Coordinates of C-alpha atoms in Angstrom, one line a residue:
Chain A
M1 CA 14.0 19.5 1.8
H2 CA 16.7 22.0 2.5
G3 CA 16.3 25.2 0.5
V4 CA 12.9 24.3 -0.7
V5 CA 10.0 26.3 0.6
E6 CA 6.6 25.2 -0.6
P7 CA 3.3 26.6 0.7
M8 CA 0.0 24.5 1.0
A9 CA -1.3 23.2 -2.3
D10 CA -4.1 25.7 -2.7
E11 CA -1.9 28.7 -2.0
K12 CA 0.7 27.8 -4.7
A13 CA 1.5 30.5 -7.2
P14 CA 1.4 29.3 -10.8
L15 CA 4.7 28.2 -12.4
T16 CA 6.4 30.8 -14.6
E17 CA 9.5 30.9 -16.7
T18 CA 11.5 32.1 -13.7
S19 CA 10.4 29.2 -11.5
R20 CA 13.2 26.7 -10.7
P21 CA 11.6 23.2 -10.3
V22 CA 13.1 20.2 -8.8
L23 CA 11.9 16.8 -7.8
P24 CA 11.3 16.4 -4.0
R25 CA 13.4 13.7 -2.2
Y26 CA 10.4 11.3 -2.3
A27 CA 9.8 11.5 -6.1
R28 CA 12.8 9.7 -7.7
M29 CA 13.7 9.1 -11.4
H30 CA 14.9 5.6 -11.9
F31 CA 16.0 3.6 -15.0
D32 CA 14.1 0.4 -15.0
K33 CA 16.5 -1.8 -16.8
V34 CA 14.2 -4.8 -17.0
R35 CA 11.4 -2.9 -18.7
G36 CA 13.9 -0.6 -20.6
R37 CA 12.5 2.7 -19.6
H38 CA 12.6 5.5 -17.0
V39 CA 10.0 5.5 -14.3
L40 CA 9.2 8.1 -11.7
L41 CA 8.9 6.5 -8.3
V42 CA 6.5 8.2 -5.8
P43 CA 4.6 7.0 -2.8
E44 CA 2.5 4.0 -3.6
R45 CA 2.7 4.7 -7.4
V46 CA 4.9 4.2 -10.3
L47 CA 4.6 7.0 -12.9
V48 CA 5.6 6.2 -16.5
P49 CA 6.9 9.4 -18.2
D50 CA 7.4 9.4 -21.9
E51 CA 10.6 10.3 -23.5
T52 CA 9.9 14.1 -23.6
A53 CA 8.8 14.1 -19.9
V54 CA 12.0 12.3 -19.0
E55 CA 14.0 14.8 -20.8
I56 CA 12.2 17.7 -19.0
L57 CA 12.5 16.0 -15.6
Q58 CA 16.2 15.4 -16.0
L59 CA 16.7 19.1 -16.5
C60 CA 14.8 20.0 -13.3
D61 CA 17.7 20.3 -11.0
G62 CA 16.6 23.2 -8.8
K63 CA 19.1 25.4 -10.5
R64 CA 17.7 25.9 -14.1
T65 CA 14.7 28.1 -14.4
I66 CA 11.7 26.8 -16.6
G67 CA 12.8 29.5 -19.1
E68 CA 16.3 27.9 -19.4
I69 CA 14.8 24.4 -19.7
V70 CA 12.5 25.5 -22.5
D71 CA 15.6 27.1 -24.2
V72 CA 17.5 23.9 -24.1
L73 CA 14.5 22.0 -25.6
A74 CA 13.7 24.6 -28.3
A75 CA 17.4 24.6 -29.3
K76 CA 17.7 20.9 -29.4
Y77 CA 14.5 20.2 -31.4
A78 CA 14.4 23.5 -33.4
A79 CA 10.9 23.8 -32.4
D80 CA 8.5 26.7 -31.5
R81 CA 9.6 28.0 -28.2
D82 CA 6.1 29.2 -27.0
L83 CA 4.6 25.8 -27.8
I84 CA 7.3 24.0 -25.9
G85 CA 6.9 26.4 -23.0
T86 CA 3.2 25.8 -22.7
D87 CA 3.7 22.0 -22.8
V88 CA 6.5 22.0 -20.2
I89 CA 4.6 24.2 -17.8
A90 CA 1.4 22.0 -18.2
M91 CA 3.3 18.9 -17.4
L92 CA 5.2 20.3 -14.5
E93 CA 1.9 21.9 -13.0
D94 CA 0.3 18.5 -13.2
L95 CA 3.2 16.9 -11.2
R96 CA 3.2 19.8 -8.8
G97 CA -0.5 19.5 -8.2
R98 CA 0.2 16.1 -6.8
D99 CA 3.1 17.3 -4.8
F100 CA 5.6 15.4 -6.9
L101 CA 7.4 18.6 -7.9
V102 CA 8.4 21.5 -5.9
V103 CA 10.1 25.0 -6.7
V104 CA 13.1 26.4 -5.1
E105 CA 12.6 29.8 -3.7
G106 CA 15.1 32.7 -4.0
D107 CA 17.8 33.6 -6.4
Chain B
M1 CA -0.3 -3.7 6.1
D2 CA -3.4 -1.8 5.1
D3 CA -2.1 -0.6 1.7
I4 CA -2.5 -4.0 0.1
L5 CA -6.2 -4.1 1.0
R6 CA -6.7 -1.5 -1.7
D7 CA -8.1 -2.7 -4.9
D8 CA -5.3 -1.6 -7.2
P9 CA -2.2 -0.6 -5.3
M10 CA 0.0 0.2 -8.2
D11 CA -2.4 1.9 -10.8
T12 CA -0.1 3.9 -13.0
L13 CA -0.7 7.5 -14.0
K14 CA 0.1 8.9 -17.4
L15 CA 2.5 11.8 -18.1
L16 CA 1.9 13.4 -21.5
D17 CA 1.5 10.6 -24.1
S18 CA 3.1 7.8 -22.0
T19 CA 2.5 4.3 -23.3
A20 CA 1.2 1.2 -21.7
P21 CA 1.2 1.0 -17.9
I22 CA 4.0 -1.2 -16.8
T23 CA 2.3 -2.9 -13.9
H24 CA -0.4 -4.6 -15.8
V25 CA 1.6 -6.8 -18.0
D26 CA 0.3 -10.3 -17.4
F27 CA 2.6 -12.2 -15.0
G28 CA 5.3 -9.7 -15.4
I29 CA 7.1 -9.3 -12.1
P30 CA 5.1 -6.9 -9.8
A31 CA 6.3 -3.4 -9.5
A32 CA 6.0 -3.5 -5.7
V33 CA 6.5 -6.2 -3.1
L34 CA 5.3 -6.3 0.5
A35 CA 7.8 -7.8 2.9
E36 CA 6.6 -8.8 6.4
M37 CA 9.9 -8.3 8.1
T38 CA 8.6 -9.9 11.3
H39 CA 5.3 -10.9 12.9
R40 CA 6.4 -9.4 16.2
C41 CA 4.4 -6.2 17.1
P42 CA 3.7 -4.3 20.3
L43 CA 0.2 -3.5 19.1
Q44 CA -2.7 -6.2 19.3
C45 CA -5.2 -4.9 16.7
P46 CA -8.0 -7.5 16.5
Y47 CA -8.2 -7.2 12.7
C48 CA -4.5 -7.7 12.0
S49 CA -3.9 -8.9 8.5
N50 CA -1.1 -11.3 9.6
P51 CA -2.1 -15.0 9.7
V52 CA -3.4 -16.5 12.9
E53 CA -0.4 -18.7 12.9
L54 CA 2.1 -16.1 13.7
E55 CA 5.7 -16.8 12.8
R56 CA 8.2 -16.6 15.7
S57 CA 11.4 -14.4 15.7
S58 CA 13.5 -17.6 15.6
V59 CA 12.3 -18.4 12.0
E60 CA 12.8 -14.9 10.6
L61 CA 15.1 -14.2 7.7
S62 CA 18.5 -12.9 8.8
T63 CA 19.9 -9.5 7.8
E64 CA 21.9 -11.1 5.1
E65 CA 19.0 -13.1 3.8
W66 CA 16.8 -10.0 3.5
K67 CA 19.6 -8.2 1.8
K68 CA 20.0 -11.0 -0.7
V69 CA 16.2 -10.9 -1.3
M70 CA 16.2 -7.2 -1.9
T71 CA 19.1 -7.5 -4.4
E72 CA 17.3 -10.3 -6.3
L73 CA 14.0 -8.4 -6.3
A74 CA 15.7 -5.3 -7.8
E75 CA 17.4 -7.4 -10.4
I76 CA 14.2 -8.9 -11.6
G77 CA 12.4 -5.6 -12.0
V78 CA 10.7 -4.9 -8.6
L79 CA 10.7 -1.1 -8.1
Q80 CA 9.2 -0.6 -4.7
F81 CA 9.7 -2.4 -1.4
H82 CA 7.3 -2.1 1.4
F83 CA 8.7 -2.7 4.9
S84 CA 5.8 -4.1 6.8
G85 CA 5.1 -6.6 9.6
G86 CA 4.2 -7.1 12.3
E87 CA 6.1 -4.0 13.3
P88 CA 9.1 -3.6 11.0
T89 CA 10.9 -1.4 13.4
V90 CA 11.1 -4.2 15.9
R91 CA 14.0 -5.5 13.9
K92 CA 17.3 -4.1 15.0
D93 CA 18.7 -4.1 11.5
I94 CA 15.9 -1.9 10.0
V95 CA 18.1 1.1 9.2
E96 CA 20.8 -1.2 7.7
L97 CA 18.1 -2.9 5.5
V98 CA 16.6 0.4 4.4
K99 CA 20.1 1.5 3.4
H100 CA 20.6 -1.7 1.4
A101 CA 17.3 -1.4 -0.4
R102 CA 18.1 2.0 -1.5
A103 CA 21.6 0.9 -2.6
V104 CA 20.1 -1.6 -5.0
G105 CA 17.7 1.0 -6.3
L106 CA 14.4 0.1 -4.6
Y107 CA 11.9 2.8 -3.5
T108 CA 11.4 2.3 0.2
N109 CA 8.1 2.5 2.1
L110 CA 7.9 1.9 5.9
I111 CA 4.5 0.7 7.1
T112 CA 4.6 1.2 10.8
S113 CA 2.5 1.5 14.0
A114 CA 5.1 4.1 14.9
V115 CA 4.9 3.4 18.6
M116 CA 8.5 2.3 18.8
L117 CA 10.0 5.2 16.8
T118 CA 12.2 7.8 18.5
E119 CA 13.3 11.1 17.0
A120 CA 16.7 9.7 16.5
K121 CA 15.4 6.6 14.8
V122 CA 13.3 8.5 12.4
K123 CA 16.4 10.7 11.5
E124 CA 18.5 7.5 11.0
L125 CA 15.8 6.0 8.7
A126 CA 15.5 9.3 6.7
D127 CA 19.3 9.4 6.4
A128 CA 19.4 5.8 5.3
G129 CA 17.2 6.9 2.3
L130 CA 13.7 6.0 3.5
D131 CA 11.4 7.4 0.8
H132 CA 8.0 7.3 2.5
A133 CA 6.3 6.4 5.7
Q134 CA 2.8 5.1 6.5
V135 CA 1.5 5.3 10.1
S136 CA -1.5 3.4 11.3
F137 CA -4.0 5.1 13.4
Q138 CA -6.8 3.2 15.3
G139 CA -9.1 6.1 16.1
A140 CA -9.1 9.9 16.4
E141 CA -8.3 10.0 20.2
S142 CA -6.7 8.0 22.8
G143 CA -9.8 6.5 24.4
V144 CA -11.0 4.5 21.4
A145 CA -7.6 4.2 19.6
D146 CA -5.6 2.7 22.5
R147 CA -8.3 0.2 23.4
I148 CA -8.4 -1.1 19.8
A149 CA -4.6 -1.2 19.6
G150 CA -4.4 -2.9 23.0
F151 CA -1.5 -0.6 23.8
K152 CA -1.3 2.2 26.4
D153 CA -0.5 5.6 25.0
A154 CA -0.3 4.3 21.4
H155 CA -2.3 7.2 20.0
K156 CA -0.1 9.8 21.8
K157 CA 3.1 8.2 20.5
K158 CA 1.7 8.0 17.0
L159 CA 1.0 11.7 16.9
Q160 CA 4.5 12.5 18.2
A161 CA 6.2 10.2 15.6
A162 CA 4.1 11.7 12.7
Q163 CA 5.6 15.0 13.6
W164 CA 9.1 13.7 13.6
I165 CA 8.4 12.0 10.2
K166 CA 7.3 15.3 8.7
E167 CA 10.2 17.2 10.3
A168 CA 12.6 14.7 8.6
G169 CA 11.1 15.8 5.2
L170 CA 9.4 12.4 4.6
P171 CA 5.9 12.2 3.0
L172 CA 3.4 10.8 5.3
T173 CA 0.4 8.4 4.7
V174 CA -2.1 7.8 7.4
N175 CA -3.6 4.3 7.4
A176 CA -6.9 4.1 9.1
V177 CA -8.6 0.7 9.4
M178 CA -12.2 1.2 10.1
H179 CA -15.0 -0.9 11.7
R180 CA -18.2 -0.5 13.8
Q181 CA -16.3 0.6 16.9
N182 CA -14.3 3.5 15.3
L183 CA -16.3 4.6 12.2
H184 CA -18.0 7.4 14.2
Q185 CA -14.5 8.9 14.5
L186 CA -13.8 9.1 10.8
P187 CA -14.7 12.8 10.4
D188 CA -12.0 13.5 13.1
I189 CA -9.5 11.1 11.7
I190 CA -9.8 13.0 8.3
E191 CA -9.2 16.3 10.1
M192 CA -6.3 14.8 12.0
A193 CA -4.6 13.6 8.9
V194 CA -4.8 17.1 7.5
A195 CA -3.5 18.6 10.7
I196 CA -0.5 16.4 11.0
G197 CA 0.5 17.1 7.4
A198 CA -0.3 13.7 5.7
S199 CA -0.6 13.7 1.9
R200 CA -2.6 10.5 1.8
L201 CA -5.2 8.9 3.9
E202 CA -6.2 5.3 3.5
V203 CA -9.7 4.6 4.8
A204 CA -9.9 0.8 4.7
N205 CA -12.8 -1.0 6.1
V206 CA -11.8 -4.3 7.7
Q207 CA -11.6 -7.2 5.4
Y208 CA -12.7 -10.4 7.2
Y209 CA -9.9 -13.1 7.1
G210 CA -7.7 -14.4 9.9
W211 CA -7.8 -12.3 13.0
A212 CA -10.6 -10.1 11.8
L213 CA -12.7 -13.3 11.0
K214 CA -12.2 -14.2 14.7
N215 CA -13.5 -10.7 15.7
R216 CA -16.1 -10.2 13.0
A217 CA -19.0 -9.8 15.4
A218 CA -17.3 -7.1 17.2
L219 CA -16.2 -5.3 14.0
M220 CA -18.8 -5.5 11.4
P221 CA -20.3 -2.1 10.6
T222 CA -24.0 -1.6 9.9
V223 CA -25.3 -0.8 6.4
E224 CA -26.2 2.7 7.7
Q225 CA -22.7 3.3 9.0
L226 CA -21.3 2.2 5.7
D227 CA -23.5 4.5 3.6
A228 CA -22.7 7.5 5.9
T229 CA -19.0 6.7 5.5
T230 CA -19.1 6.5 1.8
K231 CA -20.8 9.8 1.6
L232 CA -18.3 11.4 4.0
V233 CA -15.4 10.1 2.0
E234 CA -16.7 11.4 -1.2
E235 CA -17.4 14.9 0.4
S236 CA -14.0 15.0 2.0
R237 CA -12.3 14.1 -1.2
D238 CA -13.9 17.1 -3.0
R239 CA -13.2 19.4 -0.1
L240 CA -9.7 18.4 0.3
K241 CA -8.6 18.2 -3.3
G242 CA -5.0 19.2 -3.7
K243 CA -4.4 18.7 0.1
L244 CA -5.2 15.1 0.9
V245 CA -5.6 12.1 -1.3
I246 CA -8.2 9.6 0.2
D247 CA -8.1 6.0 -0.7
Y248 CA -11.2 4.1 0.3
V249 CA -12.0 0.4 0.6
I250 CA -15.5 -0.8 1.5
P251 CA -16.2 -4.0 3.4
D252 CA -17.1 -6.4 0.7
Y253 CA -19.8 -8.3 2.6
Y254 CA -22.0 -5.4 1.7
A255 CA -20.8 -5.2 -2.0
E256 CA -22.7 -6.2 -5.0
R257 CA -19.6 -7.3 -6.9
P258 CA -16.5 -8.8 -5.5
K259 CA -13.3 -6.8 -5.3
K260 CA -10.5 -7.5 -7.7
C261 CA -8.5 -8.9 -4.9
M262 CA -4.7 -8.3 -5.2
G263 CA -5.4 -7.3 -8.8
G264 CA -6.1 -11.0 -9.4
W265 CA -4.3 -14.0 -8.0
G266 CA -0.7 -14.0 -9.2
R267 CA -1.1 -11.1 -11.5
Q268 CA 0.5 -8.1 -9.9
F269 CA 1.2 -8.8 -6.3
F270 CA 3.2 -11.1 -3.9
N271 CA 4.4 -10.7 -0.4
I272 CA 7.2 -12.4 1.5
S273 CA 6.6 -13.7 5.0
P274 CA 9.0 -13.2 7.9
S275 CA 10.5 -16.7 7.3
G276 CA 10.8 -16.1 3.6
K277 CA 7.7 -17.7 2.2
V278 CA 6.6 -16.2 -1.1
L279 CA 2.8 -15.7 -1.0
P280 CA 0.2 -14.6 -3.5
C281 CA -1.4 -12.4 -0.8
H282 CA -0.9 -11.8 2.9
A283 CA -3.8 -14.1 3.9
A284 CA -3.0 -16.9 1.4
E285 CA -1.7 -19.2 4.2
S286 CA -5.3 -19.3 5.6
I287 CA -6.2 -21.6 2.6
T288 CA -5.3 -25.1 3.8
G289 CA -3.8 -27.4 1.2
L290 CA -1.6 -24.8 -0.6
E291 CA 2.1 -25.1 -0.3
F292 CA 4.4 -22.1 -0.6
D293 CA 8.0 -22.0 -1.8
S294 CA 10.5 -20.0 0.2
V295 CA 13.3 -17.7 -0.7
R296 CA 15.4 -20.1 1.4
G297 CA 14.8 -23.0 -1.1
N298 CA 16.7 -23.5 -4.3
K299 CA 14.3 -21.7 -6.6
S300 CA 14.7 -18.0 -7.7
I301 CA 12.0 -15.6 -6.7
A302 CA 11.2 -15.1 -10.4
W303 CA 10.7 -18.9 -10.8
I304 CA 8.4 -19.0 -7.8
W305 CA 6.4 -16.1 -9.2
Q306 CA 6.1 -17.6 -12.7
N307 CA 5.8 -21.4 -12.0
S308 CA 5.1 -22.3 -8.4
D309 CA 2.0 -24.4 -7.7
A310 CA 0.5 -21.8 -5.2
F311 CA 0.7 -19.0 -7.8
Q312 CA -0.6 -21.1 -10.8
K313 CA -3.5 -22.7 -8.8
Y314 CA -5.8 -19.6 -9.1
R315 CA -4.1 -17.7 -11.8
G316 CA -6.1 -16.6 -14.9
T317 CA -9.5 -18.1 -15.5
G318 CA -8.9 -21.7 -16.0
W319 CA -9.6 -22.7 -12.4
M320 CA -13.0 -21.0 -12.4
P321 CA -16.3 -22.8 -11.7
E322 CA -19.7 -21.4 -12.8
P323 CA -21.0 -18.7 -12.5
C324 CA -17.5 -17.2 -12.8
K325 CA -16.4 -19.2 -15.9
S326 CA -19.0 -17.7 -18.2
C327 CA -19.2 -14.3 -16.4
D328 CA -18.5 -11.1 -18.5
F329 CA -16.6 -9.8 -15.5
R330 CA -14.2 -12.8 -15.0
E331 CA -11.3 -10.8 -16.3
I332 CA -12.3 -7.7 -14.4
D333 CA -12.6 -9.0 -10.9
W334 CA -10.8 -12.3 -11.5
G335 CA -13.3 -14.1 -9.4
G336 CA -12.8 -12.0 -6.3
C337 CA -11.0 -13.2 -3.3
R338 CA -9.8 -16.7 -2.9
C339 CA -9.2 -16.5 0.9
Q340 CA -12.7 -15.2 1.4
A341 CA -14.1 -18.0 -0.7
F342 CA -12.3 -20.4 1.5
A343 CA -13.2 -18.8 4.8
L344 CA -16.9 -18.7 3.9
T345 CA -17.4 -21.8 1.8
G346 CA -14.5 -24.1 2.7
D347 CA -13.3 -24.3 -0.9
A348 CA -11.0 -21.5 -2.2
G349 CA -12.1 -22.5 -5.8
N350 CA -15.7 -21.4 -5.1
T351 CA -17.1 -18.1 -6.3
D352 CA -16.4 -15.4 -3.7
P353 CA -19.7 -15.0 -1.7
A354 CA -19.2 -11.2 -2.0
C355 CA -20.5 -11.6 -5.5
H356 CA -24.3 -11.3 -6.0
L357 CA -24.1 -14.3 -8.3
S358 CA -22.8 -16.6 -5.6
P359 CA -25.5 -18.8 -4.1
L360 CA -24.2 -17.8 -0.6
H361 CA -24.4 -14.0 -1.2
D362 CA -27.7 -13.3 0.5
K363 CA -26.8 -15.5 3.5
I364 CA -23.5 -13.5 3.9
F365 CA -25.2 -10.2 3.5
K366 CA -27.8 -11.2 6.2
L367 CA -25.0 -12.6 8.5
A368 CA -23.2 -9.2 8.3
Q369 CA -26.4 -7.4 9.2
T370 CA -27.1 -9.7 12.1
E371 CA -23.6 -9.4 13.4
A372 CA -23.6 -5.7 13.0
A373 CA -26.7 -5.4 15.1
T374 CA -25.1 -7.3 18.0
D375 CA -23.5 -5.4 21.0
V376 CA -20.4 -7.5 21.1
R377 CA -17.5 -5.2 22.1
E378 CA -14.8 -7.5 23.4
F379 CA -11.9 -8.3 21.2
K380 CA -9.8 -11.5 20.8
Y381 CA -6.6 -9.5 20.6
R382 CA -3.9 -10.4 18.1
N383 CA -0.9 -11.7 20.1
Y384 CA 1.1 -14.9 20.4
A385 CA -1.0 -16.2 23.3
N386 CA -4.2 -16.1 21.1
A387 CA -2.4 -17.3 18.0
T388 CA -2.9 -20.8 16.6
P389 CA 0.3 -22.7 17.4
K390 CA 2.5 -23.6 14.4
A391 CA 2.3 -27.2 13.4
E392 CA 5.7 -27.1 12.0
V393 CA 8.7 -24.7 11.9
N394 CA 10.4 -24.2 8.6

C-alpha cells in the first residue's frame, strides 16, 4: 500500500473533486471472459459493476482526481457535469465505505 | 476451512444498476473453489471440517498437477481460489502455487492456522500476489485457544503472524469457530479482531459432521449460550459498522429451518481434495456409497461439475422425498444438508433433521440440549492417529 494513507473508516473525510482514488491491492478489476463482463474481485466476494462503474473504476489510477475523472466522463457523454459528479462520488463512497477503494494523499 | 460453512459464500453486491448476479446461474461454474491443498496440519482442532479419513501426503497432487488444475479452473470461469487444508503452508510449493494462481488470473485467498508462518514467508506470499489471508483463532487467549488447537503457543504465533500479514498490506479475516468451550470468549475475540486490524470476522458455530460429530458432546453449546451469542453478534455489528464486518453461522441443531447448505448441492460450490477428488462439499465423503471423480481421471473439471453422478445425485429437487417435495421452501433451502441427513438418519436422501418438518427434528433438538448439559470436556483430537484408516489409496 505504498503511498496510500488511509485513516480508520469512521475518521475518513468525505471524497471531494480533489481526491485521487485508487483500488487497493486486494480489490482487483478482472475481465471475466466466460461471462463476458468485468468483475471486481474482493475478499470473499465478487462484485459486478455495470458498464458505467467499470468505466469510472478504470479511471481510478491514483493519479487522476475525481474532478478529472468527471471531466473525462462529461466530455465523453456530453452530459451534465454536476449530475455525473454526484453519481461518481456516490459510487466511490459506497466502495470506500467497504474498504474497497482508498485515496492517495498528497500532491 | 471455516468460510464454506457460511450460508452463501459468494453473495454478490450491486454497484449502481448492475444486472443479474453472476454466481447464481443454475449449474454455471462456481465463482469460487476451495482447494484442500493437503490434510497435513500441525493443529488438532476437534471440530476440523476435513474428513475423518485423512488423506496422506503420498497421495497429494503434485505442484504441476495443482498448476494444471488452476489453469483449467481459470479457463472455465472460476474467479477465486481458496488455498485451504489441512494447513496449506505445510506445502513447500505454496508460494509457487500462489504465483501461478495469480498468473492465470485467479483471486487468491489463504486460509491458514498461521502457526507455521514466518515474517519472510508472509512477505514471499505477498510478493507472489496473495490477495487475502484468513487466520483461524481458537479462543481469545492462550489458555483456552492452545488447548482446543492441541498445539503449544499456537495463539501467540497467530497474533504475531496476523501482525506480519497486516504489515505486508494484506487484508485479514479472522475465522473463529465457536462451541460450548469457547463461546464465553467471543466478546474478547471480537475486540481482538478489531485490535489486530481484521476487516472481517467469521463467527461460525461448529457444524456437526466428521470430527465434530465425534466430539459433539464436548462441543455442543446450550440454547442460552446461543441466544446470548446471537445478541452479542447483532450488537457488535451495529457498534462496529464500517470497521469490522461480522459473518455469523448458528449451529443448526437449534434452528427451525435447515440451512441452504453449500447454496444447494451442486449449485454454486465445489471443493478439491488433496488427492484431486472433486467434491460437492468438504464433508461429502462422509456419505457412503457416493463415488467422486478426480482431476487425475480423464474427465474435465467442467464435465465433472455438470455431469458426474455425485453432483447429479442431490442436485435440484427431483431427488426429494416428502415433506421436502411439496414444501414451499424447496428451492430456498434446497432440502438443507445432505451430509447431516446421512449422519443423523443413515440416508442422505432424507429430510435434514435440522428442519422442523423432519420427523426427527424434536429428537435432534433434545439430543443437543442433553449433550450441551453434560460436563464432557475431553476432545478426540484431529490427527492421523485418531483418523479412520483409508480403505484404499487412489
